[in-house]
Short mmCIF file of C-alpha atoms in Angstrom, two decimals:
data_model
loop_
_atom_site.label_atom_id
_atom_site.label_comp_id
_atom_site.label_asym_id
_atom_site.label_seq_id
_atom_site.Cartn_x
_atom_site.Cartn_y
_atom_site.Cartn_z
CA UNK A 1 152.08 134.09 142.64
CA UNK A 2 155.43 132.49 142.22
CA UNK A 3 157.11 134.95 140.63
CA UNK A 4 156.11 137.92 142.81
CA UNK A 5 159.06 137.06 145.50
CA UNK A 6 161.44 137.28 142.38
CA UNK A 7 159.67 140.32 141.29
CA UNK A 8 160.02 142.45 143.98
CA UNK A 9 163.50 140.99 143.96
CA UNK A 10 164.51 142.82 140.91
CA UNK A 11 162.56 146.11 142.30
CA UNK A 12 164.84 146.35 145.04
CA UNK A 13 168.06 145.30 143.33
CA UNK A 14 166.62 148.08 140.88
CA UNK A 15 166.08 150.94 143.86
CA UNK A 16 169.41 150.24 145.42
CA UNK A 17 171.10 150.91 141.96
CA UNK A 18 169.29 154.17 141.25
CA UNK A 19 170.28 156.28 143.61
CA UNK A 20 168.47 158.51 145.53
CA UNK A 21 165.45 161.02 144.73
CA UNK A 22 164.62 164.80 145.72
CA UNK A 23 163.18 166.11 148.77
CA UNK A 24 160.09 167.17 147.47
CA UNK A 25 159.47 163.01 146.12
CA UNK A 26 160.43 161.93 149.55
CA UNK A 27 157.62 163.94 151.21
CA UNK A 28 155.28 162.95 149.01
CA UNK A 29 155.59 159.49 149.06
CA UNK A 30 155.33 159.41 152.75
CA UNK A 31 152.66 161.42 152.39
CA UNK A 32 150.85 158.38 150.26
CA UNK A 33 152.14 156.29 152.45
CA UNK A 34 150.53 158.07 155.38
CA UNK A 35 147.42 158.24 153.89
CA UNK A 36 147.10 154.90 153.14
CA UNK A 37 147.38 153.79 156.29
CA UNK A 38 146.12 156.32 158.42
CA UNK A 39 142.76 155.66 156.21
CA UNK A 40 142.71 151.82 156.63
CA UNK A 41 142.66 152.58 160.44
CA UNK A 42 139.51 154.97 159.90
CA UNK A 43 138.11 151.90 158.04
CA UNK A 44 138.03 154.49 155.39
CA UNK A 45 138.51 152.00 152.13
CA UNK A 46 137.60 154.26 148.71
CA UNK A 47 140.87 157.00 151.11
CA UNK A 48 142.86 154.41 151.01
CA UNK A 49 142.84 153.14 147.60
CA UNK A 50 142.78 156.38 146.33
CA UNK A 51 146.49 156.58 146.90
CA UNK A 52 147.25 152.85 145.52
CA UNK A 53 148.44 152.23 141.51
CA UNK A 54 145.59 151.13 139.23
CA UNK A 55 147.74 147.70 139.20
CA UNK A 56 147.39 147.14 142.58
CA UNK A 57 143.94 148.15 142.92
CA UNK A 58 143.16 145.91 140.24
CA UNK A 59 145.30 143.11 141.91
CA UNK A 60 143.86 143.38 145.05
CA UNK A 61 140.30 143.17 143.79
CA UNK A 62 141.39 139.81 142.32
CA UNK A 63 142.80 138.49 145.38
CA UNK A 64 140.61 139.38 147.62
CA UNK A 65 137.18 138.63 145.09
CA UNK A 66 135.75 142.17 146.68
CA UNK A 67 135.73 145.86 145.64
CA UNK A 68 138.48 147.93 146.44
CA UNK A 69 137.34 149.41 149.36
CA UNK A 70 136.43 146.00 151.38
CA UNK A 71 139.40 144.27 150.19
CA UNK A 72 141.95 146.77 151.75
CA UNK A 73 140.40 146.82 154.93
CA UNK A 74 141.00 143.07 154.99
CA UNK A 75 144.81 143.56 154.69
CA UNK A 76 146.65 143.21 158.00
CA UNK A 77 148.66 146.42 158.37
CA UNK A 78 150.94 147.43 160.72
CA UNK A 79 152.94 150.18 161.61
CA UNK A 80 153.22 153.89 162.63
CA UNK A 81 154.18 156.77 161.23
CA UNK A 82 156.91 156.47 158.09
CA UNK A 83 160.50 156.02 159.95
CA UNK A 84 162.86 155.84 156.63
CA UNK A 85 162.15 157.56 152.93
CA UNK A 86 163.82 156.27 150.61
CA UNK A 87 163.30 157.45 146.81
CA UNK A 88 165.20 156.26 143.79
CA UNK A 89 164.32 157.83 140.41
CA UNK A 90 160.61 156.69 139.75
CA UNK A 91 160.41 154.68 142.93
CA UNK A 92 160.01 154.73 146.75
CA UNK A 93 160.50 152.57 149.45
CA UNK A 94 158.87 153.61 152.77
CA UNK A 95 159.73 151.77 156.19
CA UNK A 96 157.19 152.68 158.76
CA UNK A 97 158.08 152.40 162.70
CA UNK A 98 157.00 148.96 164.34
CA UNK A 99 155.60 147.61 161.52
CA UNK A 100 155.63 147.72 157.54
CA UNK A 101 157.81 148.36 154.45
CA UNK A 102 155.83 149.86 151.50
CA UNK A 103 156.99 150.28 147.80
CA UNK A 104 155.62 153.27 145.71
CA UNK A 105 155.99 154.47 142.12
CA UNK A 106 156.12 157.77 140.75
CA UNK A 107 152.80 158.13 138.20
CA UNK A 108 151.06 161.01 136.19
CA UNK A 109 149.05 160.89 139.57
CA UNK A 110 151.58 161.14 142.07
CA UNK A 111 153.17 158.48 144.04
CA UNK A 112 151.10 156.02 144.43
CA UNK A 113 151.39 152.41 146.37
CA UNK A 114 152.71 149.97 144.35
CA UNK A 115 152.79 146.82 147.86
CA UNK A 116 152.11 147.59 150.94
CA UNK A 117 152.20 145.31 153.79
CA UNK A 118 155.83 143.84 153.37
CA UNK A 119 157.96 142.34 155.49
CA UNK A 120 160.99 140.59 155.28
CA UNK A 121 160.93 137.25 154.48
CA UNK A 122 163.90 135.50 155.72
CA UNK A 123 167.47 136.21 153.44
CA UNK A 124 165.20 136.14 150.62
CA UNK A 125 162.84 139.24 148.96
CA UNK A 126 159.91 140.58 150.99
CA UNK A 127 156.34 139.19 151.47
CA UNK A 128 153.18 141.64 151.41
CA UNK A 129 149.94 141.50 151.88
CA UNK A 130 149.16 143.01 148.41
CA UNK A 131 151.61 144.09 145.43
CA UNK A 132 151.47 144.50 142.02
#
């Protein structure tokens, strides 16, 4: 668990060098982003990790020692709707108003949420309530 700070670290230092990504990728990451959330607050678990990476499902599941479904729902998320869209190649950072930063990857799937529940953490990287 160490090393996640450092981590997602190197992810941003990596998004902030790559530049920045289409239209189209922008809409559909906030679109995953949206559903995400919009599901959690239906209580809706198997909607919401539908849209998360098979690394963070898996992680999750492992932190929280219960399926998928249950173990998002036990997250503390917070936020509105998606405020800033940020894409960079094969990667997505979402800021959401009042609340939440959320970091997505571009799969064979889609975008799909790669952490979710970050905020920042001092000077230093973000902390989330689930990442990768």
């Amino acid at each position: 668990m160490s090393r996640a700070p450092v981590i997602l670290a190197s992810c941003l230092v990596a998004l902030t060098a790559a530049g920045c990504g289409a239209s189209n990728d922008r809409d559909q990451a906030r679109a995953a982003v949206e559903k995400v959330y919009a599901s959690a607050d239906r209580h809706d678990g198997a909607a919401a990790c539908a849209q998360l990476s098979p690394a963070l499902r898996a992680q999750l599941v492992d932190d929280e020692g219960a399926p998928c479904p249950r173990a998002v729902l036990r997250l503390h998320l917070r936020g509105q709707r998606p405020a800033t869209v940020r894409v960079y190649a094969d990667a997505a950072e979402v800021r959401l108003a009042g609340g939440d930063t959320v970091f997505l990857g571009d799969t064979r799937e889609g975008w799909r949420v790669e952490a979710l529940g970050c905020r920042p953490h001092g000077p230093g990287p973000y902390a989330c309530e689930a990442q990768a």
